[in-house]
PDB file of C-alpha atoms in Angstrom:
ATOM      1  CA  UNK A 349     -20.922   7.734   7.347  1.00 70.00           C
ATOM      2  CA  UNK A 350     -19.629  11.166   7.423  1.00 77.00           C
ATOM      3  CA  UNK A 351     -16.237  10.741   6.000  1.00 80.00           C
ATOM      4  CA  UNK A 352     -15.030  14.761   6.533  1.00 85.00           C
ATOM      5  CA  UNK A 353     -15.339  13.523  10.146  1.00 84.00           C
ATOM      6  CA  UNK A 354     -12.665  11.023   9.278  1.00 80.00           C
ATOM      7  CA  UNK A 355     -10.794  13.013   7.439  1.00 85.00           C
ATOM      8  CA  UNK A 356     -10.431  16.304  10.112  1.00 87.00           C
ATOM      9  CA  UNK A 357      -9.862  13.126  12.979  1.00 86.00           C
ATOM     10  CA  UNK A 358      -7.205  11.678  10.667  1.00 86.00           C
ATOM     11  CA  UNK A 359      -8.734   8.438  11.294  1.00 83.00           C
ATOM     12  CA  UNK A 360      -7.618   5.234   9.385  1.00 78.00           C
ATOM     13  CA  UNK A 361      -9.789   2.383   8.564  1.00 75.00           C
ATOM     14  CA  UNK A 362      -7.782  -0.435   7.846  1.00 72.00           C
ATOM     15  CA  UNK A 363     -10.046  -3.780   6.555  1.00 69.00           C
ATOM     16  CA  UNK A 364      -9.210  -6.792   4.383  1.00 65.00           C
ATOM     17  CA  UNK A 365     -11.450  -8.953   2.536  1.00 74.00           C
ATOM     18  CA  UNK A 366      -9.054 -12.005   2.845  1.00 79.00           C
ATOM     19  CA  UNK A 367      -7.688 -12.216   6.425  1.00 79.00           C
ATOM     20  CA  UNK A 368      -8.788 -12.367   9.667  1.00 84.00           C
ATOM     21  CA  UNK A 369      -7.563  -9.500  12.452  1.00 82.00           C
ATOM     22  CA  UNK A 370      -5.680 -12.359  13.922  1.00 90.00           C
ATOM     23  CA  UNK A 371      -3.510 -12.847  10.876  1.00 87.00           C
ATOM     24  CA  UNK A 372      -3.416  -9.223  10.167  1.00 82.00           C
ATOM     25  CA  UNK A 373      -1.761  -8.518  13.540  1.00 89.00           C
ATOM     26  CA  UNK A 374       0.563 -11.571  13.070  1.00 92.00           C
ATOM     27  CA  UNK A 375       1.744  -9.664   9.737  1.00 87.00           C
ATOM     28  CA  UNK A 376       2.039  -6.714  11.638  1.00 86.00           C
ATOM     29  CA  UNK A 377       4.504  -7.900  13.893  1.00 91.00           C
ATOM     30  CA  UNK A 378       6.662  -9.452  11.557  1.00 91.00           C
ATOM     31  CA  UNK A 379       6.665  -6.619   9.473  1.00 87.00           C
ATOM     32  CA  UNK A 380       7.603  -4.656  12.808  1.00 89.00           C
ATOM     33  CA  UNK A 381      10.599  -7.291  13.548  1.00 93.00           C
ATOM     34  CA  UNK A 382      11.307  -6.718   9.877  1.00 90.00           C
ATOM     35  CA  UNK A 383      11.372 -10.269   8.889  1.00 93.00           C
ATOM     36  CA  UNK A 384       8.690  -9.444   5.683  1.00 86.00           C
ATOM     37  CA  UNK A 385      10.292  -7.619   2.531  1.00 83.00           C
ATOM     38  CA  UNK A 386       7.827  -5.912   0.483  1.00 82.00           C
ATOM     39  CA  UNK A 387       7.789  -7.226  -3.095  1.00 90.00           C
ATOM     40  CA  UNK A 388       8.996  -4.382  -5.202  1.00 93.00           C
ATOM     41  CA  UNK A 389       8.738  -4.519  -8.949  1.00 95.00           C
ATOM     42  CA  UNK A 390       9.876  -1.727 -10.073  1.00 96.00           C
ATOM     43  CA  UNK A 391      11.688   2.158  -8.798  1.00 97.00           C
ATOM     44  CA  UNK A 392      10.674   5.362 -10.714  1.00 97.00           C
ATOM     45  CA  UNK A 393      12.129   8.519 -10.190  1.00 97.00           C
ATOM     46  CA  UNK A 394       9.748  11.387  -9.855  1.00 95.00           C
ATOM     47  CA  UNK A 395      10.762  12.460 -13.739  1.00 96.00           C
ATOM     48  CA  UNK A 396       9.461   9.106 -14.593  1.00 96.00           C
ATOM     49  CA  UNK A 397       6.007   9.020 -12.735  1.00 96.00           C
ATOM     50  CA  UNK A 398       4.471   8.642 -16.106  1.00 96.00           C
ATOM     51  CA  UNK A 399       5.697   5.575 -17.386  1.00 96.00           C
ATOM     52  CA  UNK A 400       5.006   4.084 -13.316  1.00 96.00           C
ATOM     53  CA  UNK A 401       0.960   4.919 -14.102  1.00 95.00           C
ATOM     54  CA  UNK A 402       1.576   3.568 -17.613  1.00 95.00           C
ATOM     55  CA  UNK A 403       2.848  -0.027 -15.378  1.00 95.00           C
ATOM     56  CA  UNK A 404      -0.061   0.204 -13.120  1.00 93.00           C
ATOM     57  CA  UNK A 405      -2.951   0.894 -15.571  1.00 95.00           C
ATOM     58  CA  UNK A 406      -1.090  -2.272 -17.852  1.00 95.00           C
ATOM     59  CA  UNK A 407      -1.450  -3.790 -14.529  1.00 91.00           C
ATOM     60  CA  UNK A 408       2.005  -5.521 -15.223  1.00 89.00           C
ATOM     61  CA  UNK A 409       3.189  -5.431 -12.462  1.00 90.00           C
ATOM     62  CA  UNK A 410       3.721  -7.729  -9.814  1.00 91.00           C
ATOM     63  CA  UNK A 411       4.586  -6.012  -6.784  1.00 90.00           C
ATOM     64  CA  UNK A 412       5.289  -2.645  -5.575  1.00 92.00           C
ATOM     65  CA  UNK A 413       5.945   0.524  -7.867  1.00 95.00           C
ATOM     66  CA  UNK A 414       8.069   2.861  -5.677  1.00 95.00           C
ATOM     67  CA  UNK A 415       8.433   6.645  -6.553  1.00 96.00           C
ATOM     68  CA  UNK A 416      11.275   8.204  -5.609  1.00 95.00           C
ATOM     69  CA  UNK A 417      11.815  11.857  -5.249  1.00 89.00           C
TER      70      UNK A 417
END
């Protein structure tokens, strides 16, 4: 697999270990009539994106860590 191919086409693989692509297009569309929230654990401003890796590599989190510029 050439991935610089991939990369100059912009192409996204999308997989999942877990569901099956019938469930993963079910999730799609809810997420598109926006009845899913994401699970967010925590915000960090951009000032703060140290103590966000400090959260993920404690893997403490539960959830989403958002940056925000």
């Amino acid at each position: 697999l050439d991935i610089i191919v991939l990369f100059r086409n912009q192409t996204r693989i999308i997989g999942s270990f877990t569901f099956t692509s019938a469930e993963y297009e079910e999730v799609l569309r809810l997420a598109g009539l926006g009845l899913l929230k994401p699970q967010v654990h925590a915000t960090f401003s951009l000032d703060d994106v140290a103590e966000a890796f400090e959260v993920m590599e404690a893997r403490s989190n539960f959830g989403k860590i958002v940056i925000t510029p």
